[in-house]
Amino acid sequence: DGGITQSPKYLFRKEGQNVTLSCEQNLNHDAMYWYRQDPGQGLRLIYYSQIVNDFQKGDIAEGYSVSREKKESFPLTVTSAQKNPTAFYLCASTDKGGNIQYFGAGTRLSVL
Amino acid sequence: GQQLNQSPQSMFIQEGEDVSMNCTSSSIFNTWLWYKQDPGEGPVLLIALYKAGELTSNGRLTAQFGITRKDSFLNISASIPSDVGIYFCAGLPNSGNTPLVFGKGTRLSVIA
């Protein structure tokens, strides 16, 4: 089935550790996005990429890094510089010129 | 960045009641989208609106693109328990190739 796959569903991070969240899509979409969701905060944009090998910072990029080496993959690394990483992370994608974002099922990150 | 004001923040209703929520902005949007998020899952698109004044239905859901292009509302008729979740509005700005802007969500609880 076509869609967006995020893994893992649950992830635990130790203090000072970098962790990477996976996002893969087989929809042949050009643009991909990462959002952070905290209770009552809605969706806040971390990074987005509209084409392979290019990406832009969103509203809350500090403490995060991304890469876009392949069209279907847009991994997000939560670095040790992100002091409050506990949240629900959502990946999304749209096709070229598309207005509609399609979301993955999310990864819940917690700090040990 | 641009912001959408979504209200109400939360609602508690009896099963069978109708529900109304809305989003407003100080900026013009080209597209309005409404999503629903179930607990622990990613948002799923409910309705997409592309023209000012457009009124679109999807089963018991009806949404409208405001004439001024600065607002949109979503109505749910005859609510049922499975309507529980968080409803998000999202708008595509009228300014170049920029990502969707999301409201903070309306949390709906239905009392059977």
mmCIF file of C-alpha atoms in Angstrom:
data_model
loop_
_atom_site.group_PDB
_atom_site.id
_atom_site.type_symbol
_atom_site.label_atom_id
_atom_site.label_comp_id
_atom_site.label_asym_id
_atom_site.label_seq_id
_atom_site.Cartn_x
_atom_site.Cartn_y
_atom_site.Cartn_z
ATOM 1 C CA ASP A 1 0.000 0.000 0.000
ATOM 2 C CA GLY A 2 1.166 3.544 -0.688
ATOM 3 C CA GLY A 3 1.803 5.713 2.285
ATOM 4 C CA ILE A 4 4.156 7.247 4.793
ATOM 5 C CA THR A 5 5.917 5.000 7.270
ATOM 6 C CA GLN A 6 7.420 6.346 10.451
ATOM 7 C CA SER A 7 9.573 4.234 12.716
ATOM 8 C CA PRO A 8 9.895 3.431 15.462
ATOM 9 C CA LYS A 9 6.465 4.066 16.983
ATOM 10 C CA TYR A 10 8.048 4.650 20.411
ATOM 11 C CA LEU A 11 11.592 5.799 21.119
ATOM 12 C CA PHE A 12 13.484 6.513 24.300
ATOM 13 C CA ARG A 13 16.478 8.805 24.512
ATOM 14 C CA LYS A 14 19.105 8.946 27.193
ATOM 15 C CA GLU A 15 20.463 12.316 28.226
ATOM 16 C CA GLY A 16 23.205 13.494 25.878
ATOM 17 C CA GLN A 17 22.257 11.019 23.187
ATOM 18 C CA ASN A 18 21.358 11.709 19.576
ATOM 19 C CA VAL A 19 18.451 9.715 18.167
ATOM 20 C CA THR A 20 17.169 9.419 14.615
ATOM 21 C CA LEU A 21 13.537 9.097 13.598
ATOM 22 C CA SER A 22 12.824 7.453 10.269
ATOM 23 C CA CYS A 23 10.310 8.629 7.678
ATOM 24 C CA GLU A 24 9.836 6.800 4.381
ATOM 25 C CA GLN A 25 7.216 7.437 1.700
ATOM 26 C CA ASN A 26 6.374 5.460 -1.439
ATOM 27 C CA LEU A 27 3.966 8.054 -2.819
ATOM 28 C CA ASN A 28 6.599 9.590 -5.104
ATOM 29 C CA HIS A 29 6.026 12.904 -3.341
ATOM 30 C CA ASP A 30 8.522 15.706 -3.762
ATOM 31 C CA ALA A 31 8.101 17.595 -0.498
ATOM 32 C CA MET A 32 8.467 16.175 3.006
ATOM 33 C CA TYR A 33 7.987 17.747 6.424
ATOM 34 C CA TRP A 34 8.683 17.137 10.103
ATOM 35 C CA TYR A 35 6.408 18.441 12.836
ATOM 36 C CA ARG A 36 6.569 18.354 16.588
ATOM 37 C CA GLN A 37 3.341 18.058 18.572
ATOM 38 C CA ASP A 38 3.050 18.926 22.249
ATOM 39 C CA PRO A 39 -0.260 18.905 24.163
ATOM 40 C CA GLY A 40 -2.235 22.051 23.386
ATOM 41 C CA GLN A 41 0.440 23.339 20.990
ATOM 42 C CA GLY A 42 -0.833 22.012 17.707
ATOM 43 C CA LEU A 43 1.713 21.127 15.017
ATOM 44 C CA ARG A 44 4.968 23.044 14.899
ATOM 45 C CA LEU A 45 7.169 22.794 11.816
ATOM 46 C CA ILE A 46 10.748 21.637 12.446
ATOM 47 C CA TYR A 47 12.213 21.197 8.951
ATOM 48 C CA TYR A 48 10.947 20.681 5.447
ATOM 49 C CA SER A 49 12.393 19.627 2.127
ATOM 50 C CA GLN A 50 10.888 20.393 -1.260
ATOM 51 C CA ILE A 51 13.481 18.554 -3.307
ATOM 52 C CA VAL A 52 16.264 16.020 -2.850
ATOM 53 C CA ASN A 53 19.477 17.411 -1.326
ATOM 54 C CA ASP A 54 17.751 20.571 -0.152
ATOM 55 C CA PHE A 55 15.891 21.457 3.037
ATOM 56 C CA GLN A 56 14.781 24.516 5.002
ATOM 57 C CA LYS A 57 14.391 25.284 8.668
ATOM 58 C CA GLY A 58 10.902 25.569 10.061
ATOM 59 C CA ASP A 59 9.788 27.454 13.147
ATOM 60 C CA ILE A 60 11.580 25.286 15.741
ATOM 61 C CA ALA A 61 14.678 23.833 14.020
ATOM 62 C CA GLU A 62 17.121 24.351 16.903
ATOM 63 C CA GLY A 63 18.389 21.059 18.303
ATOM 64 C CA TYR A 64 17.308 19.068 15.241
ATOM 65 C CA SER A 65 18.972 18.062 11.982
ATOM 66 C CA VAL A 66 17.725 16.408 8.775
ATOM 67 C CA SER A 67 18.993 15.014 5.501
ATOM 68 C CA ARG A 68 17.307 14.366 2.166
ATOM 69 C CA GLU A 69 19.596 12.105 0.172
ATOM 70 C CA LYS A 70 16.733 10.174 -1.425
ATOM 71 C CA LYS A 71 13.304 11.292 -2.541
ATOM 72 C CA GLU A 72 11.530 8.691 -0.437
ATOM 73 C CA SER A 73 13.432 9.266 2.814
ATOM 74 C CA PHE A 74 13.629 12.228 5.214
ATOM 75 C CA PRO A 75 15.166 11.190 8.558
ATOM 76 C CA LEU A 76 15.102 13.528 11.544
ATOM 77 C CA THR A 77 17.881 13.513 14.152
ATOM 78 C CA VAL A 78 17.091 14.857 17.588
ATOM 79 C CA THR A 79 20.446 16.001 18.904
ATOM 80 C CA SER A 80 21.669 16.348 22.469
ATOM 81 C CA ALA A 81 21.273 20.110 22.006
ATOM 82 C CA GLN A 82 17.492 19.668 22.119
ATOM 83 C CA LYS A 83 16.907 19.949 25.854
ATOM 84 C CA ASN A 84 13.211 19.150 25.818
ATOM 85 C CA PRO A 85 12.769 16.435 23.202
ATOM 86 C CA THR A 86 9.768 14.639 24.715
ATOM 87 C CA ALA A 87 6.970 15.003 22.156
ATOM 88 C CA PHE A 88 5.039 13.318 19.373
ATOM 89 C CA TYR A 89 6.805 13.697 16.025
ATOM 90 C CA LEU A 90 4.915 13.630 12.748
ATOM 91 C CA CYS A 91 6.250 13.296 9.233
ATOM 92 C CA ALA A 92 4.237 14.435 6.204
ATOM 93 C CA SER A 93 4.601 14.727 2.450
ATOM 94 C CA THR A 94 2.978 16.442 -0.533
ATOM 95 C CA ASP A 95 3.380 15.993 -4.262
ATOM 96 C CA LYS A 96 4.795 18.754 -6.467
ATOM 97 C CA GLY A 97 2.392 21.671 -6.463
ATOM 98 C CA GLY A 98 0.133 19.805 -4.100
ATOM 99 C CA ASN A 99 -1.680 21.549 -1.297
ATOM 100 C CA ILE A 100 -2.579 18.520 0.750
ATOM 101 C CA GLN A 101 -0.184 17.039 3.272
ATOM 102 C CA TYR A 102 -0.422 13.348 4.084
ATOM 103 C CA PHE A 103 0.840 12.256 7.470
ATOM 104 C CA GLY A 104 2.553 9.237 8.921
ATOM 105 C CA ALA A 105 1.373 7.611 12.149
ATOM 106 C CA GLY A 106 3.945 9.403 14.284
ATOM 107 C CA THR A 107 6.794 8.579 16.650
ATOM 108 C CA ARG A 108 6.528 9.267 20.355
ATOM 109 C CA LEU A 109 9.887 10.223 21.831
ATOM 110 C CA SER A 110 10.498 10.143 25.560
ATOM 111 C CA VAL A 111 13.552 10.889 27.672
ATOM 112 C CA LEU A 112 14.863 8.307 30.127
ATOM 113 C CA GLY B 1 5.385 32.868 11.107
ATOM 114 C CA GLN B 2 1.761 33.170 10.102
ATOM 115 C CA GLN B 3 -0.820 31.950 12.574
ATOM 116 C CA LEU B 4 -4.310 30.581 12.476
ATOM 117 C CA ASN B 5 -6.656 31.193 15.374
ATOM 118 C CA GLN B 6 -8.734 28.086 15.874
ATOM 119 C CA SER B 7 -11.667 27.957 18.265
ATOM 120 C CA PRO B 8 -12.898 26.600 20.465
ATOM 121 C CA GLN B 9 -9.857 24.962 22.016
ATOM 122 C CA SER B 10 -11.993 22.103 23.360
ATOM 123 C CA MET B 11 -15.619 20.997 23.351
ATOM 124 C CA PHE B 12 -17.668 18.556 25.374
ATOM 125 C CA ILE B 13 -20.931 17.611 23.702
ATOM 126 C CA GLN B 14 -23.695 15.064 24.008
ATOM 127 C CA GLU B 15 -24.010 12.367 21.377
ATOM 128 C CA GLY B 16 -26.376 13.529 18.661
ATOM 129 C CA GLU B 17 -25.552 17.216 19.005
ATOM 130 C CA ASP B 18 -24.183 19.323 16.188
ATOM 131 C CA VAL B 19 -20.691 20.808 16.455
ATOM 132 C CA SER B 20 -19.171 23.917 14.944
ATOM 133 C CA MET B 21 -15.560 25.084 14.981
ATOM 134 C CA ASN B 22 -13.715 27.746 13.037
ATOM 135 C CA CYS B 23 -10.377 29.180 12.051
ATOM 136 C CA THR B 24 -9.493 32.774 11.358
ATOM 137 C CA SER B 25 -6.410 34.557 10.143
ATOM 138 C CA SER B 26 -5.218 38.073 9.463
ATOM 139 C CA SER B 27 -3.748 36.819 6.170
ATOM 140 C CA ILE B 28 -5.320 35.505 2.992
ATOM 141 C CA PHE B 29 -5.093 31.793 2.270
ATOM 142 C CA ASN B 30 -5.435 30.019 -1.088
ATOM 143 C CA THR B 31 -6.538 26.700 0.349
ATOM 144 C CA TRP B 32 -8.181 25.590 3.571
ATOM 145 C CA LEU B 33 -7.926 22.054 4.864
ATOM 146 C CA TRP B 34 -9.532 20.284 7.793
ATOM 147 C CA TYR B 35 -7.876 17.275 9.439
ATOM 148 C CA LYS B 36 -8.861 14.913 12.237
ATOM 149 C CA GLN B 37 -6.346 13.261 14.541
ATOM 150 C CA ASP B 38 -7.191 10.189 16.592
ATOM 151 C CA PRO B 39 -5.144 9.598 19.770
ATOM 152 C CA GLY B 40 -1.635 8.389 19.013
ATOM 153 C CA GLU B 41 -2.083 8.648 15.243
ATOM 154 C CA GLY B 42 -1.274 11.116 12.489
ATOM 155 C CA PRO B 43 -3.878 13.600 11.200
ATOM 156 C CA VAL B 44 -6.136 12.437 8.396
ATOM 157 C CA LEU B 45 -7.613 14.811 5.832
ATOM 158 C CA LEU B 46 -11.378 15.347 6.122
ATOM 159 C CA ILE B 47 -12.151 18.142 3.672
ATOM 160 C CA ALA B 48 -10.181 20.361 1.268
ATOM 161 C CA LEU B 49 -11.449 23.783 0.123
ATOM 162 C CA TYR B 50 -9.958 25.638 -2.827
ATOM 163 C CA LYS B 51 -12.230 28.585 -3.667
ATOM 164 C CA ALA B 52 -13.592 31.482 -1.646
ATOM 165 C CA GLY B 53 -17.204 30.795 -0.723
ATOM 166 C CA GLU B 54 -16.889 27.079 -1.415
ATOM 167 C CA LEU B 55 -19.097 24.854 0.727
ATOM 168 C CA THR B 56 -18.163 21.166 0.772
ATOM 169 C CA SER B 57 -19.634 18.172 2.566
ATOM 170 C CA ASN B 58 -18.213 14.794 3.495
ATOM 171 C CA GLY B 59 -20.936 12.715 5.122
ATOM 172 C CA ARG B 60 -21.938 14.449 8.336
ATOM 173 C CA LEU B 61 -19.153 17.016 7.932
ATOM 174 C CA THR B 62 -19.550 20.345 6.176
ATOM 175 C CA ALA B 63 -16.854 22.961 5.727
ATOM 176 C CA GLN B 64 -16.773 26.383 4.111
ATOM 177 C CA PHE B 65 -14.033 28.586 2.695
ATOM 178 C CA GLY B 66 -14.797 32.124 3.872
ATOM 179 C CA ILE B 67 -15.569 34.832 1.326
ATOM 180 C CA THR B 68 -12.742 37.013 2.638
ATOM 181 C CA ARG B 69 -10.335 34.031 2.291
ATOM 182 C CA LYS B 70 -9.297 34.659 5.888
ATOM 183 C CA ASP B 71 -11.505 32.128 7.612
ATOM 184 C CA SER B 72 -13.100 28.707 7.434
ATOM 185 C CA PHE B 73 -15.506 26.691 9.534
ATOM 186 C CA LEU B 74 -16.245 23.015 10.040
ATOM 187 C CA ASN B 75 -19.608 21.658 11.146
ATOM 188 C CA ILE B 76 -20.304 18.117 12.315
ATOM 189 C CA SER B 77 -23.930 17.097 12.458
ATOM 190 C CA ALA B 78 -25.447 14.473 14.766
ATOM 191 C CA SER B 79 -22.184 13.668 16.547
ATOM 192 C CA ILE B 80 -21.319 10.070 17.427
ATOM 193 C CA PRO B 81 -18.689 8.664 19.829
ATOM 194 C CA SER B 82 -16.157 8.012 17.051
ATOM 195 C CA ASP B 83 -16.061 11.752 16.299
ATOM 196 C CA VAL B 84 -13.828 12.112 19.356
ATOM 197 C CA GLY B 85 -10.399 13.473 18.493
ATOM 198 C CA ILE B 86 -8.527 16.640 17.661
ATOM 199 C CA TYR B 87 -9.617 18.627 14.632
ATOM 200 C CA PHE B 88 -7.063 20.857 12.906
ATOM 201 C CA CYS B 89 -7.558 23.541 10.331
ATOM 202 C CA ALA B 90 -4.716 24.297 7.954
ATOM 203 C CA GLY B 91 -4.256 27.027 5.387
ATOM 204 C CA LEU B 92 -1.974 27.438 2.400
ATOM 205 C CA PRO B 93 -0.642 31.007 2.375
ATOM 206 C CA ASN B 94 -1.059 33.245 -0.639
ATOM 207 C CA SER B 95 2.650 33.990 -0.681
ATOM 208 C CA GLY B 96 4.803 31.728 -2.782
ATOM 209 C CA ASN B 97 5.825 28.154 -2.157
ATOM 210 C CA THR B 98 5.426 28.001 1.611
ATOM 211 C CA PRO B 99 4.261 25.177 3.874
ATOM 212 C CA LEU B 100 0.786 24.842 5.320
ATOM 213 C CA VAL B 101 -0.009 26.822 8.442
ATOM 214 C CA PHE B 102 -1.877 24.854 11.120
ATOM 215 C CA GLY B 103 -4.277 25.924 13.830
ATOM 216 C CA LYS B 104 -3.710 24.625 17.355
ATOM 217 C CA GLY B 105 -6.629 22.238 17.133
ATOM 218 C CA THR B 106 -10.049 21.710 18.674
ATOM 219 C CA ARG B 107 -10.278 18.741 21.033
ATOM 220 C CA LEU B 108 -13.734 17.176 20.758
ATOM 221 C CA SER B 109 -15.188 14.914 23.426
ATOM 222 C CA VAL B 110 -18.535 13.207 22.907
ATOM 223 C CA ILE B 111 -20.578 12.027 25.864
ATOM 224 C CA ALA B 112 -22.759 9.045 25.063
#
